[in-house]
XYZ file of C-alpha atoms in Angstrom:
542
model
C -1.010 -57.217 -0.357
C -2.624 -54.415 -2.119
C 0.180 -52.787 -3.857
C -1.943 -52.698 -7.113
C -4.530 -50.723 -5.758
C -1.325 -48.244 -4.278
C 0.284 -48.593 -7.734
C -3.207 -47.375 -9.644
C -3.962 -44.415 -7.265
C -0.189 -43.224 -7.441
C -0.608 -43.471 -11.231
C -3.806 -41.577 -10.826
C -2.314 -38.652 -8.848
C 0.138 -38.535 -11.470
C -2.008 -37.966 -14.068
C -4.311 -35.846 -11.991
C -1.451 -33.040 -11.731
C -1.591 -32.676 -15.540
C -4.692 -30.821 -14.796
C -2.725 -28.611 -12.367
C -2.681 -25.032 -14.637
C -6.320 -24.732 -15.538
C -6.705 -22.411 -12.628
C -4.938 -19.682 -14.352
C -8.107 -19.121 -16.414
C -10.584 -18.956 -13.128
C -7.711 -16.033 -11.666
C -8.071 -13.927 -14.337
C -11.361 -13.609 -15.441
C -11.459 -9.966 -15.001
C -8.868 -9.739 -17.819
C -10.986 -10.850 -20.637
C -12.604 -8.966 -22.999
C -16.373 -8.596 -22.553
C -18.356 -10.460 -22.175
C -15.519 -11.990 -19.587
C -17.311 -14.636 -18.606
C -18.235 -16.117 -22.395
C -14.525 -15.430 -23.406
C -12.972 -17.282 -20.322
C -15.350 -20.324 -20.661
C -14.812 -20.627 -24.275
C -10.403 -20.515 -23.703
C -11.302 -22.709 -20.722
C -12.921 -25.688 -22.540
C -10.627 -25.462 -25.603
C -7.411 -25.831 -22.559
C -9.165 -28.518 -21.825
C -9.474 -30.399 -25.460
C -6.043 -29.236 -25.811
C -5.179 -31.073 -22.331
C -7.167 -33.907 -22.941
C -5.622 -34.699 -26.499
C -1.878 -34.371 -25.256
C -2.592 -36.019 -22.387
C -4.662 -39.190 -24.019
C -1.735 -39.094 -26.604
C 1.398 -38.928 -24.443
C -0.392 -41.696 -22.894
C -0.378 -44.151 -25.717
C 3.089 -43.460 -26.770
C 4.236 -44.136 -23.461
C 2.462 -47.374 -23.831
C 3.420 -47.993 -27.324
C 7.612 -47.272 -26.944
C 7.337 -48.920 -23.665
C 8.516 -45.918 -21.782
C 9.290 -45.650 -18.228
C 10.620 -43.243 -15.782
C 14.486 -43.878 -14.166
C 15.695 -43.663 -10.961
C 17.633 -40.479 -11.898
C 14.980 -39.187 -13.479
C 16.802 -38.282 -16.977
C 16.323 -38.871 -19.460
C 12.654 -37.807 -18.825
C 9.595 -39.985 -20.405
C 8.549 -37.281 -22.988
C 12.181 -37.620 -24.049
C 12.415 -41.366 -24.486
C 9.316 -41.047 -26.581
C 10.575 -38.328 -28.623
C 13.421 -40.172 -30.065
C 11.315 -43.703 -29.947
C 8.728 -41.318 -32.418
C 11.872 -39.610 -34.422
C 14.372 -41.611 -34.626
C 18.173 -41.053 -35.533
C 19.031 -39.334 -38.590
C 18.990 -34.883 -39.396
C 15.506 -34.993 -39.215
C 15.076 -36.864 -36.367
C 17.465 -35.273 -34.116
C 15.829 -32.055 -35.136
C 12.672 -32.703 -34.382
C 13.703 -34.045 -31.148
C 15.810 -30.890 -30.072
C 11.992 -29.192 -31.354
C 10.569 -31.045 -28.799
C 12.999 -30.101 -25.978
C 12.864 -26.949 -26.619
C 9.722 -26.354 -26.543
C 9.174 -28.376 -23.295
C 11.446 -26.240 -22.129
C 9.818 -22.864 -23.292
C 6.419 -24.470 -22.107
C 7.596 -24.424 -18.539
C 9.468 -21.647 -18.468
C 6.314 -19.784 -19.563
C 4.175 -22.390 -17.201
C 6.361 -21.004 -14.465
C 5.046 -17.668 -14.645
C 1.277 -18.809 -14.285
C 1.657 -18.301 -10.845
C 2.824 -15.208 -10.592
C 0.185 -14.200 -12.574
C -2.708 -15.522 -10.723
C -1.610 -15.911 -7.462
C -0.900 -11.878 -6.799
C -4.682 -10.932 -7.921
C -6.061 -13.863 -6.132
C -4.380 -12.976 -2.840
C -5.350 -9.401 -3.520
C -9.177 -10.964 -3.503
C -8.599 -12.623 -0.532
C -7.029 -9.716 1.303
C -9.690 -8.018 0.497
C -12.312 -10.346 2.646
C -9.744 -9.891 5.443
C -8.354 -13.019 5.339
C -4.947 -12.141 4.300
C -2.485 -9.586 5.213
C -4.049 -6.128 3.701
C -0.342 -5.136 1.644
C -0.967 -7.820 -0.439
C -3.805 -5.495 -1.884
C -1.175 -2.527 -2.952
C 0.044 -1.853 -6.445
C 3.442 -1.207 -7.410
C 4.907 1.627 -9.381
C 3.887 -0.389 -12.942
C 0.195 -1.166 -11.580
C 0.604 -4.203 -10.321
C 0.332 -6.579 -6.891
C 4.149 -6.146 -5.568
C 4.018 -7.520 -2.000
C 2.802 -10.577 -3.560
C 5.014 -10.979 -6.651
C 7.614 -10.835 -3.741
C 6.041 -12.938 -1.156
C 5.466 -15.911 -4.099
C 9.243 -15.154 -4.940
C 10.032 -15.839 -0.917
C 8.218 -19.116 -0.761
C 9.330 -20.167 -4.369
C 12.836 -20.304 -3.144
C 12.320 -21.581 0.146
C 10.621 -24.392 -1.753
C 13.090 -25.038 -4.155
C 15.452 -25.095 -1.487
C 13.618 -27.509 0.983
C 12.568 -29.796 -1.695
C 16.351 -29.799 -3.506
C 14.458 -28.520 -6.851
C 12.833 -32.613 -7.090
C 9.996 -32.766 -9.703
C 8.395 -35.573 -8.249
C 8.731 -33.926 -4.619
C 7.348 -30.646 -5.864
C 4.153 -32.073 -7.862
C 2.623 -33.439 -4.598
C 2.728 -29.950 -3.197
C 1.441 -28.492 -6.116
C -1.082 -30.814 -7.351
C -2.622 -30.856 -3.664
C -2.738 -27.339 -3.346
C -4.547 -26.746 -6.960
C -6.990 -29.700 -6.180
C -7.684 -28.536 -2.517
C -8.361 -24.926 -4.409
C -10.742 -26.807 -6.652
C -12.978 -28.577 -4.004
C -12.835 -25.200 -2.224
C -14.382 -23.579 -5.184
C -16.638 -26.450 -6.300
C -18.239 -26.687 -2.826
C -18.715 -22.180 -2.582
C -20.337 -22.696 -5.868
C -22.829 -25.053 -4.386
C -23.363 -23.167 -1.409
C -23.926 -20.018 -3.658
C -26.072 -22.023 -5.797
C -28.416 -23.610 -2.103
C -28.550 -19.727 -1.402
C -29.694 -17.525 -3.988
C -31.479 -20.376 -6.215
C -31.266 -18.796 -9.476
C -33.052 -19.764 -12.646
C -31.340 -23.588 -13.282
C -29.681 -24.052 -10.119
C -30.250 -27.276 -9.720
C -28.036 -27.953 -12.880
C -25.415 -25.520 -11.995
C -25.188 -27.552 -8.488
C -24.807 -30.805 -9.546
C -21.863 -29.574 -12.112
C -19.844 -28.159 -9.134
C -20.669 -29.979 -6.143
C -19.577 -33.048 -8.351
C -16.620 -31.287 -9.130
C -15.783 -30.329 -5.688
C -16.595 -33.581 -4.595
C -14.155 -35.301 -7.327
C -11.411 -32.723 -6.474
C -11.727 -33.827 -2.853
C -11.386 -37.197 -3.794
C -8.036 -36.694 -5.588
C -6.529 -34.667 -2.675
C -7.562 -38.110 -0.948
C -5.634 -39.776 -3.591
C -2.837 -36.902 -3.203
C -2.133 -37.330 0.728
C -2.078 -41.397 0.440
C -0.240 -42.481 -2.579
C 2.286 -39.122 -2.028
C 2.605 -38.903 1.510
C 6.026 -40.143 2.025
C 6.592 -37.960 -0.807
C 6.199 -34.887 0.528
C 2.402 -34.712 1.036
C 2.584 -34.828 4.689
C 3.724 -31.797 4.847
C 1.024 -30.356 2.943
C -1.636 -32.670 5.124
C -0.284 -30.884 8.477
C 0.707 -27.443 7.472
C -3.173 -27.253 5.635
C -4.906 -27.373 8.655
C -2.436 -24.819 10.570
C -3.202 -22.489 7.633
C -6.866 -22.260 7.808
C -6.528 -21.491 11.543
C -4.217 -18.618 10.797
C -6.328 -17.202 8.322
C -9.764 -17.520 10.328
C -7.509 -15.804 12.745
C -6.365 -13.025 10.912
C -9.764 -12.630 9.563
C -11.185 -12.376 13.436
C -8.425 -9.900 14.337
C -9.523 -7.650 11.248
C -12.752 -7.601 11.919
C -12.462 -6.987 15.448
C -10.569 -3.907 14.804
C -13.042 -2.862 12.264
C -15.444 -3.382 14.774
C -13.872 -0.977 17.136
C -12.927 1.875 14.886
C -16.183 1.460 13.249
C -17.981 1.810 16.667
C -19.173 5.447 16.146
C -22.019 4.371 13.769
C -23.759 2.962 17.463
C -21.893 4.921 19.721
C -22.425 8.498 18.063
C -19.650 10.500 20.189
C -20.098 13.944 20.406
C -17.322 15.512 18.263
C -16.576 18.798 20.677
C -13.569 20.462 21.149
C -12.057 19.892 24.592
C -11.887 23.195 26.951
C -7.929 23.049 27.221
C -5.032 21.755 25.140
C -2.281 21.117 26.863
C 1.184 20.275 25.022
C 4.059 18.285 26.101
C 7.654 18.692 23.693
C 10.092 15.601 25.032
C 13.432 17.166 24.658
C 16.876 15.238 25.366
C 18.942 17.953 23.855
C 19.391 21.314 22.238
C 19.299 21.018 18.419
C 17.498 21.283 15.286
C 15.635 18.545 15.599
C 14.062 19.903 19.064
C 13.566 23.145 17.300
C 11.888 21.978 14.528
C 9.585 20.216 17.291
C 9.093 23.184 19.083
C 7.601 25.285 16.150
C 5.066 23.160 15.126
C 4.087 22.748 18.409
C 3.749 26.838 18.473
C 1.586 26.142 15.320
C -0.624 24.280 16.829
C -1.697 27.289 19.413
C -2.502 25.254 22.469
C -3.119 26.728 25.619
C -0.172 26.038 27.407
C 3.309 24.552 25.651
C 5.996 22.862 28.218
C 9.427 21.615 26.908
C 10.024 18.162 29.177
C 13.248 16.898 30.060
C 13.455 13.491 31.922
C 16.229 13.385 34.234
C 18.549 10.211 34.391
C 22.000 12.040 34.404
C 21.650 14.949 36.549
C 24.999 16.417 35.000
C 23.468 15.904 31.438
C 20.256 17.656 32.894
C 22.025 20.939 34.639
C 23.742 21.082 30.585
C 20.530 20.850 28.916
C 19.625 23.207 31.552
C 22.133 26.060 30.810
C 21.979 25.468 26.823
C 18.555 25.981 27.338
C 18.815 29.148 28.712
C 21.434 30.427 26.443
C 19.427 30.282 23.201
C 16.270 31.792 25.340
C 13.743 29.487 23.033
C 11.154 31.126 25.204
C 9.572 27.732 25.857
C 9.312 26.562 29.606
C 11.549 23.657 30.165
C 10.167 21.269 32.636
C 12.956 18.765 34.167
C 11.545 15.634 35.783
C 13.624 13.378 37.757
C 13.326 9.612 36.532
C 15.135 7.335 38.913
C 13.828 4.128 38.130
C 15.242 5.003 33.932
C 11.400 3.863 33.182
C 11.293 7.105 30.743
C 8.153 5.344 28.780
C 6.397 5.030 32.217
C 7.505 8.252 33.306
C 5.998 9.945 29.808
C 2.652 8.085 31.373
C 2.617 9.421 34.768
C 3.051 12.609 32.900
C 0.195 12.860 30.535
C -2.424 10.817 33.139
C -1.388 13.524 35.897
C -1.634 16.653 33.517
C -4.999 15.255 32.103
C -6.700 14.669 35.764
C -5.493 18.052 37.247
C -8.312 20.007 35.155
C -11.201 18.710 33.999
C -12.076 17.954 29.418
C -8.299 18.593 28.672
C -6.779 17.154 25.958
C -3.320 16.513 26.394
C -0.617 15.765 23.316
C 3.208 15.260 23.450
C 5.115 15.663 20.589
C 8.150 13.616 19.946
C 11.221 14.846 17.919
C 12.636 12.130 15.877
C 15.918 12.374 14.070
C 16.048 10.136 11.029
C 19.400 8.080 10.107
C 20.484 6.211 7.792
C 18.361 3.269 6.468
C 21.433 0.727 6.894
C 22.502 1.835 10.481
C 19.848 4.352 11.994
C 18.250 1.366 13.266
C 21.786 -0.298 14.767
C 23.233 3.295 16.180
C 19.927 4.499 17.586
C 17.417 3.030 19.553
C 13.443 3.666 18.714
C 12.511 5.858 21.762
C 9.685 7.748 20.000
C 7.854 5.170 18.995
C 7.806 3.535 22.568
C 6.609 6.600 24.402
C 4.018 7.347 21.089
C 1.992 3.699 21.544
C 2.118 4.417 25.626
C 0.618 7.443 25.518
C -1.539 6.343 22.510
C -3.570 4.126 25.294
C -4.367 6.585 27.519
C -7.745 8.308 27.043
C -8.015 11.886 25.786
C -4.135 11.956 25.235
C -2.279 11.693 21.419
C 1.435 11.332 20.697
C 2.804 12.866 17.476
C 6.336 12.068 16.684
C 7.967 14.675 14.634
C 10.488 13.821 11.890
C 13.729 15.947 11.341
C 15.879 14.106 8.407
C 19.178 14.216 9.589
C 20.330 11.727 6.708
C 19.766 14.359 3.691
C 21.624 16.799 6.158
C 24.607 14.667 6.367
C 24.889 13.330 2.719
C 25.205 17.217 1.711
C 27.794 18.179 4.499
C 30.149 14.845 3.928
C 29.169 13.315 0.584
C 32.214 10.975 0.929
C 31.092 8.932 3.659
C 31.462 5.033 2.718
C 27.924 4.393 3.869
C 26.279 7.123 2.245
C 27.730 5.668 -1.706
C 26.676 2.691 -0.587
C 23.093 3.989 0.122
C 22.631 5.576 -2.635
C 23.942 2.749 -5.322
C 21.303 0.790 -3.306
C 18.389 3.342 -3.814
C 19.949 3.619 -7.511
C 19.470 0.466 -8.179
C 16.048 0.107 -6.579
C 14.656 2.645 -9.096
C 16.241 0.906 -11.763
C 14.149 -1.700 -10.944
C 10.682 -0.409 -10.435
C 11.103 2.170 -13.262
C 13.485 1.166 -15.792
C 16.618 2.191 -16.771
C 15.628 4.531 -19.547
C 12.312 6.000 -18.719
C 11.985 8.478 -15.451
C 8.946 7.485 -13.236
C 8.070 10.752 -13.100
C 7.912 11.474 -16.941
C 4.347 12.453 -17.768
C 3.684 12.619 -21.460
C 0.559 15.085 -21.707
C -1.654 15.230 -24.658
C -0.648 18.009 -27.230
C -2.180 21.114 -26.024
C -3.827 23.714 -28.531
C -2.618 27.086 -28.372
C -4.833 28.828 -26.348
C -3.606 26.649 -23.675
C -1.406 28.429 -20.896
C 1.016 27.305 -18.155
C -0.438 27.387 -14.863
C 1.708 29.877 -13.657
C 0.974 32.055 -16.617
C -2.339 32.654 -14.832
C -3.141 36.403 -14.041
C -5.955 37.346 -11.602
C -9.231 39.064 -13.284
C -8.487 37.907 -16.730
C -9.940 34.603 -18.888
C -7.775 31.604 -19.449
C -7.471 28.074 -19.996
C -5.130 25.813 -18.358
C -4.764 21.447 -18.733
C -3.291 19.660 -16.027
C -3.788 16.387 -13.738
C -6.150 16.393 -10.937
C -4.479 15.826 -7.696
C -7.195 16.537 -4.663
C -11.192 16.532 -4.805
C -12.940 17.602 -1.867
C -16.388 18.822 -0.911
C -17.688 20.930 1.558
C -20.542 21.705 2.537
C -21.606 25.254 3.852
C -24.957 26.426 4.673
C -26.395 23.502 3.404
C -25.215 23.572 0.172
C -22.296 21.210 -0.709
C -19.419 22.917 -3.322
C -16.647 20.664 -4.676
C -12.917 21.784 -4.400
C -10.157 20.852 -6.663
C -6.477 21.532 -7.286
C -5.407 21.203 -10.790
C -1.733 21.347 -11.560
C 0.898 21.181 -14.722
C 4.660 21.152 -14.233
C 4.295 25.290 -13.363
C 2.407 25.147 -10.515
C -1.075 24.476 -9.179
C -4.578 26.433 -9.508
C -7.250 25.329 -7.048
C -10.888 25.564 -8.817
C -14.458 25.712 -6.721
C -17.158 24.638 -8.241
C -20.662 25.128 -7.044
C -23.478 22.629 -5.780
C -24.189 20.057 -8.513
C -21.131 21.392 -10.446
C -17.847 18.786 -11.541
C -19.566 15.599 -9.922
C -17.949 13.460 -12.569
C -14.128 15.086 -11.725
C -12.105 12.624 -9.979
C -8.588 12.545 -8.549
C -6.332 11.559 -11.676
C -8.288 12.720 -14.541
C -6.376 15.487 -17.095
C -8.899 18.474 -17.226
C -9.102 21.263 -19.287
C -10.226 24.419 -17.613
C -11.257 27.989 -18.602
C -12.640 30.909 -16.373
C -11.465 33.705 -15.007
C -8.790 33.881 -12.462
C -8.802 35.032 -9.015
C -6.513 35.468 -5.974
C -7.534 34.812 -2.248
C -6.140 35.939 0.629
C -3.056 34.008 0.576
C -2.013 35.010 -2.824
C -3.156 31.440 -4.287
C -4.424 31.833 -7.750
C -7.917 30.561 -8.002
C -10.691 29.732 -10.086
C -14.779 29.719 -9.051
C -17.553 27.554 -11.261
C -14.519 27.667 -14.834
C -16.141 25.721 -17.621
C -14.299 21.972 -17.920
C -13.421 19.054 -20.116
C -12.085 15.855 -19.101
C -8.690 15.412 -21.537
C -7.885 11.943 -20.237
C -9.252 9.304 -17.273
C -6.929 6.736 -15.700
C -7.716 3.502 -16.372
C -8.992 1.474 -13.610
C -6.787 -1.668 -11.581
C-alpha cells in the first residue's frame, strides 16, 4: 500500500540532512584569504569528499553489523557500529570511547556553525531591508550581537518545544538548509538569465539543477517528516516570507519618504519666528536644566507651560514659581478633559497659526530613573507628547534628559536597588569586555621622543603630537572645501584644518602623527592649520 516508496523517501531525507553544514562555507566567504572565492571552493569540494567518504562508509557498516536505530534512541547507530568494528578488549573499548568522544567534540563544534554563519548572513539580509536593521550592529568585540542573541532566543525556544528530540529537530533543520539551497540555486540562475556572462549557460545548468534537486528534497522533507515536525516548518514558511516582503515594503516606504527631497527640493530657509514651549509640572532641577538650554537656543519668545488638572497643584507651582523669579513666563492652561497629549496639540497648532512661517518647538524635561523601576514608578509622558507634536507640520519636540539615577546613587549609595543595579551593569561588562582587560584600554604604538602629549601643546611654537582620529568633517567656504579634524591622546584633544585637497585619505579611527605649529582660536582651543601628517595605524575593516 505504498509504504516502500514512504520507507525509501524517509530514508532519503535522512541521508539528505548529512549534507546539512555545507552552508557554513557559502556564509563566510568573505573570511578567506584571497583569492576568497578559489580558497572557499577548494575547502568546499574537499567537505564534500570528506562527506561523501564518511557518509558512503557509515553506510556500509551499518549494512554490514546489521545496525538499526531503537525506539529510545540509545544506544545511537554510530555507536552500535563502533563496538561491532572494535570489539571488547583495552583496545577496543578505547577506540570506542575515541569514537564517542569525538562525536561528541564534532557536534559540540558543529553546534557553533550557526552562530557563525547565521549572524553575518542576517546582517546581509538586513542590509537589503528585509530584516530588522539591529541585526546589522557590531558588538563591543566586532561582531553581529543582536543576532548571536536572537539565534540564542530561538535555539532555546526550540529545544524547548521540540523536548531536545534529534529526530524532531533534523526535519526543521534539514528543511530549512535545503529550502536555503533552492533559494540560492534558483538567484544563481536568475543572475546567470540576467547578466549572461562568458559560460553562462554552464554556470546555469549547475545551479538551476541544484536548486531544482534541493527543491525536490524539501518535497521529500515535508512528506516523509511531516508528522514529524515538518508541518510546522510547511506553515510557518509561508507566514515568514510575508513578514519579510513586509518589512521590506515598510523600509522602503520610509526610505521613500525621508528620501523625498532629491524630487521635492525644499527650500532650506530659516522660518521668520521661533517660538518655544518648556512643559513644566514642577519646580526642580530637571525643569531648570530644561529651561537653560532652551535660553541657549535664543528663540524669539520662551514660555514655561503648565497644564492644569489640579488647580491646588497649579496655584503651588504658581507661587514656587514666583519665589525663585526664573524670569521665564509661566503660562497655566486649564485641561479639564486630563487629555494633556491633546492639550500639548491644541497648543503648538494654535501658536503656529496665530503668525504666519513660525516654527514652533516644545521642549520636554525628562527625569531618568532607575533601569529596573523608572519604567514601573513613572509613566512615559515625554515621549507621548514628543510623537504628537512630532506630526504636526512646522512643529519639533525635544525631550530633555536630567539623570536623576547618578544623582541618587551618590546621595544614598545604600539603597537595595541601586547594589543590585550595579552588580547587574558589573556583570554586563564582564561579559562584553572580559574580566581582565578594560574596554577602554588603548595600547598605542611606542612613540619616539619628539612626540608630545596633547596638552603639552603651546600656541606659536612647532610640535608633534600621535593620537586617534575621532571626527572628520568638511566644509566648504567660498567655494573651496577644507577638511576638519580633531585628533586626541589621553591629554586632551587638538582640532587640525587642513586646506582644499589636503588629508583626503584621513578617516575617523586612524592613529595620526601630526607636526605644525600650534595655534589658539577664539575660544582658547588649541589648534593646528595645514600640520604635516602620517597615518601610525588604520582600523581594520568589519
Amino acid at each position: 500500500m505504498g509504504a516502500t516508496i514512504l520507507v525509501v523517501l524517509r530514508a532519503f531525507a535522512n541521508g539528505g540532512s548529512s549534507l546539512t553544514g555545507v552552508e557554513a562555507i557559502s556564509n563566510t566567504v568573505n573570511v578567506f584569504r584571497k583569492p576568497q572565492s578559489v580558497n572557499a571552493r577548494r575547502v568546499l569540494t574537499a567537505m564534500a569528499c570528506i562527506l561523501g567518504l564518511l557518509l558512503a562508509g557509515v553506510g556500509y557498516l551499518a549494512y554490514a553489523t546489521h545496525a538499526a536505530p531503537y525506539l529510545s534512541e540509545y544506544p545511537s547507530v554510530l555507536s552500535q557500529i563502533a563496538r561491532a568494528v572494535f570489539g571488547k578488549g583495552v583496545i577496543g573499548d578505547s577506540m570506542y570511547v575515541l569514537v564517542q568522544v569525538s562525536t561528541a567534540a564534532i557536534l559540540y563544534t558543529g553546534a557553533n556553525t550557526s552562530f557563525n554563519g547565521f549572524p553575518a548572513l542576517a546582517s546581509f539580509v538586513a542590509e537589503d531591508r528585509f530584516l530588522p536593521r539591529q541585526l546589522m550592529q557590531r558588538g563591543y568585540r566586532l561582531v553581529f550581537s543582536n543576532g548571536i542573541l536572537t539565534l540564542a532566543a530561538l535555539s532555546v525556544a526550540l529545544l524547548v518545544f521540540s523536548g531536545g528530540s534529534v529526530n524532531a529537530l533534523v526535519p526543521f533543520y534539514a528543511i530549512g538548509v535545503f529550502t536555503g539551497f533552492s533559494m540560492a540555486g534558483y538567484g544563481m540562475s536568475k543572475y546567470h538569465l540576467t547578466h549572461r556572462e562568458r559560460g553562462w549557460q554552464y554556470r546555469l545548468a549547475i545551479n538551476f539543477s541544484a536548486g531544482f534537486m534541493s527543491t525536490i528534497v524539501v518535497g521529500i522533507f515535508a512528506v516523509a517528516k511531516f508528522t514529524e515536525g515538518a508541518w510546522l516548518v510547511v506553515v510557518v514558511f509561508p507566514v515568514l516570507v510575508f513578514g519579510l516582503i513586509r518589512l521590506n515594503r515598510e523600509y522602503r516606504a520610509e526610505s521613500a519618504i525621508l528620501e523625498a527631497f532629491r524630487t521635492d527640493r525644499p527650500q532650506l530657509t530659516k522660518y521668520a519666528r521661533h517660538l518655544l514651549f518648556v512643559c513644566v509640572n514642577s519646580v526642580d532641577l530637571a525643569v531648570l536644566e530644561a529651561l537653560r538650554y532652551g535660553k541657549g537656543l535664543r528663540a524669539d519668545e520662551l514660555i514655561a507651560v503648565h497644564f492644569m488638572i489640579d488647580s491646588d497643584h497649579a496655584a503651588a507651582l504658581r507661587k514656587r514659581w514666583d519665589d525663585f523669579d526664573l524670569d521665564t513666563r509661566l503660562r497655566v492652561i486649564d485641561c479639564p478633559d486630563r487629555q494633556i497629549v491633546r492639550a500639548v496639540q491644541t497648543l503648538v497648532v494654535k501658536a503656529r497659526n496665530e503668525h504666519r512661517d513660525t516654527h514652533v518647538t516644545v521642549l520636554l524635561p525628562r527625569r531618568t530613573y532607575s533601569p529596573l523601576l523608572g519604567r514601573l514608578l513613572h509613566d512615559q509622558t515625554a515621549d507621548k507628547i514628543s510623537r504628537a507634536v512630532s506630526r504636526i507640520p512646522d512643529a519639533a519636540a525635544t525631550i530633555v534628559p536630567y539623570d536623576v539615577q547618578s544623582r541618587i546613587r551618590e546621595a544614598f549609595p545604600d539603597i537595595l536597588e541601586q547594589r543590585i543595579a550595579s552588580k547587574f551593569e558589573e556583570i554586563e561588562m564582564r561579559i562584553w569586555q572580559g574580566e581582565d582587560e578594560p574596554a577602554d584600554d588603548y595600547e598605542h604604538p611606542e612613540k619616539p621622543a619628539a612626540v608630545i602629549e596633547v596638552n603639552g601643546l603651546i600656541p606659536g611654537r612647532r610640535a608633534t603630537v600621535e593620537g586617534r582620529v575621532s571626527q572628520v568633517e568638511d566644509i566648504t567656504k567660498r567655494g573651496k572645501t577644507f577638511r576638519w579634524i580633531v585628533v586626541g591622546d589621553d591629554s586632551g584633544e587638538v582640532r587640525v584644518t587642513f586646506g582644499p585637497g589636503q588629508g583626503d585619505d584621513i578617516q575617523p579611527g586612524q592613529v595620526l602623527r601630526v607636526t605644525g605649529k600650534a595655534s589658539q582660536s577664539g575660544n582658547k582651543q588649541v589648534a593646528m592649520d595645514d600640520p604635516t601628517y602620517a597615518v601610525i595605524e588604520t582600523p581594520e575593516e568589519p
